[in-house]
């Protein structure tokens, strides 16, 4: 049987990896300007971490996690990064070391969803978590940070910001009651999942993709009318700061998101480009002020987001391009290969990207390879050259050839590799 990659899990081959690196680099540089440092947490965590934090009645926990028992532990391959980062924050008592922490992460997440364009079983997120700042400034600054990354950093336009507030726990409890009262008379018109979740977690009905639930949700009460004074003041503060930053957003009272840990501010960034269909949400996040305490830590507020890298890459302009070697070295005989290796090492020590052809054989094939790789220079090292103490250097763009003394070949060629235009043949620099 031919073995293939697991369904919903993709290979990222070197041709595509260049664009991934560009996106990741832009993300790292951008969030660093806002004070974020990288955290790396394990891919595996105890299953209870996710089921308790994300919520027992969410799709992620009920249907999508890759969980297994091994060596007496119930483990889950992480479906997202927030719970693991919060666990690390509590475990290492970070709050005793600094009042505010800003962490970012990049890496693969795993959810057993039905694969589609932009929806995979292994997918990559870049995310940030901010601990220790409860004020609306943090929410607005984070939203502005994401928006400027997408627009200036990645060149992605056609993005809409959707904003909502779920209020703190008191508001959520009142909203829950209001939803139960609203949905109960139409219970038999709801999907089976929603009928089951009606009492426990009616908020999930608003987030359901089932057409029956969407129809039933149309007249549902708005949480914004139930916010208490403190929640409403926080939300007004977020909006005021966003206005000051000239960030445009749409208040969407139906936005609840699929994870149970959120309190107060919630946001999603959605592309209007149309290409991604149901997978048009490229960034999701919000405040989760109760998680650190829920994990046994002190009462520390938190807010964060994660973006889907595959989804952003479909929107990011720019061709994939692999880096080219500056110099290709073609040794023409066995006696020349050791010298070619030494020259390759010395050029790399000078910061040049070099490939040495170890296949042996004919010059013509080696030149063809140098050309197809897009190398700037091909260095030819044959027995004749060795005897005379030189190397032949073919400038592949200028179609010119000259010789350079072997003794100072590394310095001369490194300088030529870096030069915008190669010097004319015979003029060693
Ligand atoms: P999420 O909304 O579940 O939030 O995921 C965030 C983003 O990850 C989505 O907007 C989407 O771009 C991408 N994504 C999710 N599932 C898939 C998938 N199956 N295939 C491809 N891309 C996907 C979270 O994960 C939260 N941890 C975000 C957060 C951080 N909230 C607070 N801090």
PDB file of N, CA and C and ligand atoms in Angstrom, residues 80 82 105 111 113 118-120 123 125 129 257 259 261-262 281-286 288 304-306 308 311, ligand 1:
ATOM      1  N   UNK A  80      -5.196  24.215  20.473  1.00  0.00           N
ATOM      2  CA  UNK A  80      -4.999  25.665  20.455  1.00  0.00           C
ATOM      3  C   UNK A  80      -3.913  25.992  21.466  1.00  0.00           C
ATOM      4  N   UNK A  82      -3.813  28.815  23.817  1.00  0.00           N
ATOM      5  CA  UNK A  82      -4.091  29.675  24.972  1.00  0.00           C
ATOM      6  C   UNK A  82      -4.020  28.925  26.301  1.00  0.00           C
ATOM      7  N   UNK A 105       3.492  33.037  20.391  1.00  0.00           N
ATOM      8  CA  UNK A 105       3.863  31.675  20.006  1.00  0.00           C
ATOM      9  C   UNK A 105       3.515  31.438  18.545  1.00  0.00           C
ATOM     10  N   UNK A 111      -6.892  19.672  15.210  1.00  0.00           N
ATOM     11  CA  UNK A 111      -8.328  19.488  15.465  1.00  0.00           C
ATOM     12  C   UNK A 111      -8.877  18.549  14.395  1.00  0.00           C
ATOM     13  N   UNK A 113     -11.302  18.217  12.467  1.00  0.00           N
ATOM     14  CA  UNK A 113     -12.454  18.779  11.758  1.00  0.00           C
ATOM     15  C   UNK A 113     -12.540  18.163  10.367  1.00  0.00           C
ATOM     16  N   UNK A 118      -8.682  25.804   3.609  1.00  0.00           N
ATOM     17  CA  UNK A 118      -8.538  26.681   4.772  1.00  0.00           C
ATOM     18  C   UNK A 118      -8.923  26.034   6.097  1.00  0.00           C
ATOM     19  N   UNK A 119      -9.308  24.733   6.052  1.00  0.00           N
ATOM     20  CA  UNK A 119      -9.638  24.043   7.312  1.00  0.00           C
ATOM     21  C   UNK A 119      -8.933  22.693   7.313  1.00  0.00           C
ATOM     22  N   UNK A 120      -7.973  22.546   8.218  1.00  0.00           N
ATOM     23  CA  UNK A 120      -7.133  21.357   8.214  1.00  0.00           C
ATOM     24  C   UNK A 120      -7.141  20.706   9.590  1.00  0.00           C
ATOM     25  N   UNK A 123      -2.974  22.453  11.595  1.00  0.00           N
ATOM     26  CA  UNK A 123      -2.867  23.795  11.026  1.00  0.00           C
ATOM     27  C   UNK A 123      -1.970  24.606  11.940  1.00  0.00           C
ATOM     28  N   UNK A 125      -0.861  28.186  13.905  1.00  0.00           N
ATOM     29  CA  UNK A 125      -1.316  29.477  14.430  1.00  0.00           C
ATOM     30  C   UNK A 125      -0.119  30.313  14.842  1.00  0.00           C
ATOM     31  N   UNK A 129      -0.570  36.367  23.806  1.00  0.00           N
ATOM     32  CA  UNK A 129      -1.345  36.404  25.043  1.00  0.00           C
ATOM     33  C   UNK A 129      -0.752  37.495  25.926  1.00  0.00           C
ATOM     34  N   UNK A 257     -18.006  33.158  19.420  1.00  0.00           N
ATOM     35  CA  UNK A 257     -16.815  32.320  19.285  1.00  0.00           C
ATOM     36  C   UNK A 257     -16.978  30.957  19.936  1.00  0.00           C
ATOM     37  N   UNK A 259     -15.169  28.957  21.885  1.00  0.00           N
ATOM     38  CA  UNK A 259     -14.460  28.488  23.074  1.00  0.00           C
ATOM     39  C   UNK A 259     -15.110  29.141  24.292  1.00  0.00           C
ATOM     40  N   UNK A 261     -13.973  30.050  27.253  1.00  0.00           N
ATOM     41  CA  UNK A 261     -13.253  30.801  28.287  1.00  0.00           C
ATOM     42  C   UNK A 261     -13.377  32.312  28.208  1.00  0.00           C
ATOM     43  N   UNK A 262     -14.056  32.823  27.191  1.00  0.00           N
ATOM     44  CA  UNK A 262     -14.036  34.273  27.003  1.00  0.00           C
ATOM     45  C   UNK A 262     -14.911  35.039  27.991  1.00  0.00           C
ATOM     46  N   UNK A 281     -12.742  33.489   8.546  1.00  0.00           N
ATOM     47  CA  UNK A 281     -12.193  34.104   9.765  1.00  0.00           C
ATOM     48  C   UNK A 281     -10.708  33.797   9.843  1.00  0.00           C
ATOM     49  N   UNK A 282      -9.899  34.846   9.768  1.00  0.00           N
ATOM     50  CA  UNK A 282      -8.451  34.627   9.745  1.00  0.00           C
ATOM     51  C   UNK A 282      -7.821  34.836  11.121  1.00  0.00           C
ATOM     52  N   UNK A 283      -8.478  35.617  11.975  1.00  0.00           N
ATOM     53  CA  UNK A 283      -7.952  35.860  13.329  1.00  0.00           C
ATOM     54  C   UNK A 283      -9.124  35.819  14.311  1.00  0.00           C
ATOM     55  N   UNK A 284      -8.898  35.212  15.466  1.00  0.00           N
ATOM     56  CA  UNK A 284      -9.932  35.227  16.499  1.00  0.00           C
ATOM     57  C   UNK A 284      -9.297  35.427  17.861  1.00  0.00           C
ATOM     58  N   UNK A 285      -9.999  36.136  18.728  1.00  0.00           N
ATOM     59  CA  UNK A 285      -9.435  36.319  20.062  1.00  0.00           C
ATOM     60  C   UNK A 285     -10.387  37.008  20.996  1.00  0.00           C
ATOM     61  N   UNK A 286      -9.878  37.304  22.178  1.00  0.00           N
ATOM     62  CA  UNK A 286     -10.692  37.994  23.164  1.00  0.00           C
ATOM     63  C   UNK A 286     -10.095  37.897  24.550  1.00  0.00           C
ATOM     64  N   UNK A 288     -10.036  36.763  28.500  1.00  0.00           N
ATOM     65  CA  UNK A 288     -10.420  35.584  29.303  1.00  0.00           C
ATOM     66  C   UNK A 288      -9.906  35.809  30.716  1.00  0.00           C
ATOM     67  N   UNK A 304      -6.017  37.707  24.451  1.00  0.00           N
ATOM     68  CA  UNK A 304      -5.128  37.166  23.434  1.00  0.00           C
ATOM     69  C   UNK A 304      -5.852  36.909  22.127  1.00  0.00           C
ATOM     70  N   UNK A 305      -5.089  36.433  21.159  1.00  0.00           N
ATOM     71  CA  UNK A 305      -5.668  36.103  19.849  1.00  0.00           C
ATOM     72  C   UNK A 305      -4.784  35.065  19.183  1.00  0.00           C
ATOM     73  N   UNK A 306      -5.323  34.417  18.154  1.00  0.00           N
ATOM     74  CA  UNK A 306      -4.499  33.571  17.294  1.00  0.00           C
ATOM     75  C   UNK A 306      -4.950  33.757  15.856  1.00  0.00           C
ATOM     76  N   UNK A 308      -4.751  32.160  11.843  1.00  0.00           N
ATOM     77  CA  UNK A 308      -4.525  30.934  11.092  1.00  0.00           C
ATOM     78  C   UNK A 308      -3.555  31.213   9.951  1.00  0.00           C
ATOM     79  N   UNK A 311      -4.625  30.288   6.311  1.00  0.00           N
ATOM     80  CA  UNK A 311      -5.648  31.205   5.767  1.00  0.00           C
ATOM     81  C   UNK A 311      -5.017  32.533   5.368  1.00  0.00           C
TER      82      UNK A 311
HETATM   83  P1  LIG B   1      -9.850  29.961  17.203  1.00  0.00           P
HETATM   84  O1  LIG B   1     -10.866  30.911  16.719  1.00  0.00           O
HETATM   85  O2  LIG B   1     -10.295  28.590  17.513  1.00  0.00           O
HETATM   86  O3  LIG B   1      -9.193  30.628  18.479  1.00  0.00           O
HETATM   87  O4  LIG B   1      -8.683  29.866  16.149  1.00  0.00           O
HETATM   88  C1  LIG B   1      -7.996  31.021  15.711  1.00  0.00           C
HETATM   89  C2  LIG B   1      -7.733  30.959  14.228  1.00  0.00           C
HETATM   90  O5  LIG B   1      -7.052  29.760  13.880  1.00  0.00           O
HETATM   91  C3  LIG B   1      -8.981  30.936  13.373  1.00  0.00           C
HETATM   92  O6  LIG B   1      -9.482  32.235  13.162  1.00  0.00           O
HETATM   93  C4  LIG B   1      -8.450  30.335  12.070  1.00  0.00           C
HETATM   94  O7  LIG B   1      -7.821  31.337  11.284  1.00  0.00           O
HETATM   95  C5  LIG B   1      -7.421  29.361  12.573  1.00  0.00           C
HETATM   96  N1  LIG B   1      -7.978  27.998  12.584  1.00  0.00           N
HETATM   97  C6  LIG B   1      -8.762  27.441  13.538  1.00  0.00           C
HETATM   98  N2  LIG B   1      -9.077  26.167  13.199  1.00  0.00           N
HETATM   99  C7  LIG B   1      -8.481  25.922  12.021  1.00  0.00           C
HETATM  100  C8  LIG B   1      -8.415  24.779  11.139  1.00  0.00           C
HETATM  101  N3  LIG B   1      -9.020  23.621  11.425  1.00  0.00           N
HETATM  102  N4  LIG B   1      -7.711  24.898   9.975  1.00  0.00           N
HETATM  103  C9  LIG B   1      -7.074  26.043   9.669  1.00  0.00           C
HETATM  104  N5  LIG B   1      -7.090  27.144  10.453  1.00  0.00           N
HETATM  105  C10 LIG B   1      -7.785  27.086  11.620  1.00  0.00           C
HETATM  106  C11 LIG B   1      -8.209  30.062  19.217  1.00  0.00           C
HETATM  107  O8  LIG B   1      -7.587  29.076  18.908  1.00  0.00           O
HETATM  108  C12 LIG B   1      -7.887  30.847  20.474  1.00  0.00           C
HETATM  109  N6  LIG B   1      -6.834  30.111  21.196  1.00  0.00           N
HETATM  110  C13 LIG B   1      -7.467  32.261  20.140  1.00  0.00           C
HETATM  111  C14 LIG B   1      -7.126  33.039  21.379  1.00  0.00           C
HETATM  112  C15 LIG B   1      -5.907  33.306  21.866  1.00  0.00           C
HETATM  113  N7  LIG B   1      -8.020  33.562  22.216  1.00  0.00           N
HETATM  114  C16 LIG B   1      -7.363  34.158  23.221  1.00  0.00           C
HETATM  115  N8  LIG B   1      -6.081  33.975  23.017  1.00  0.00           N
END
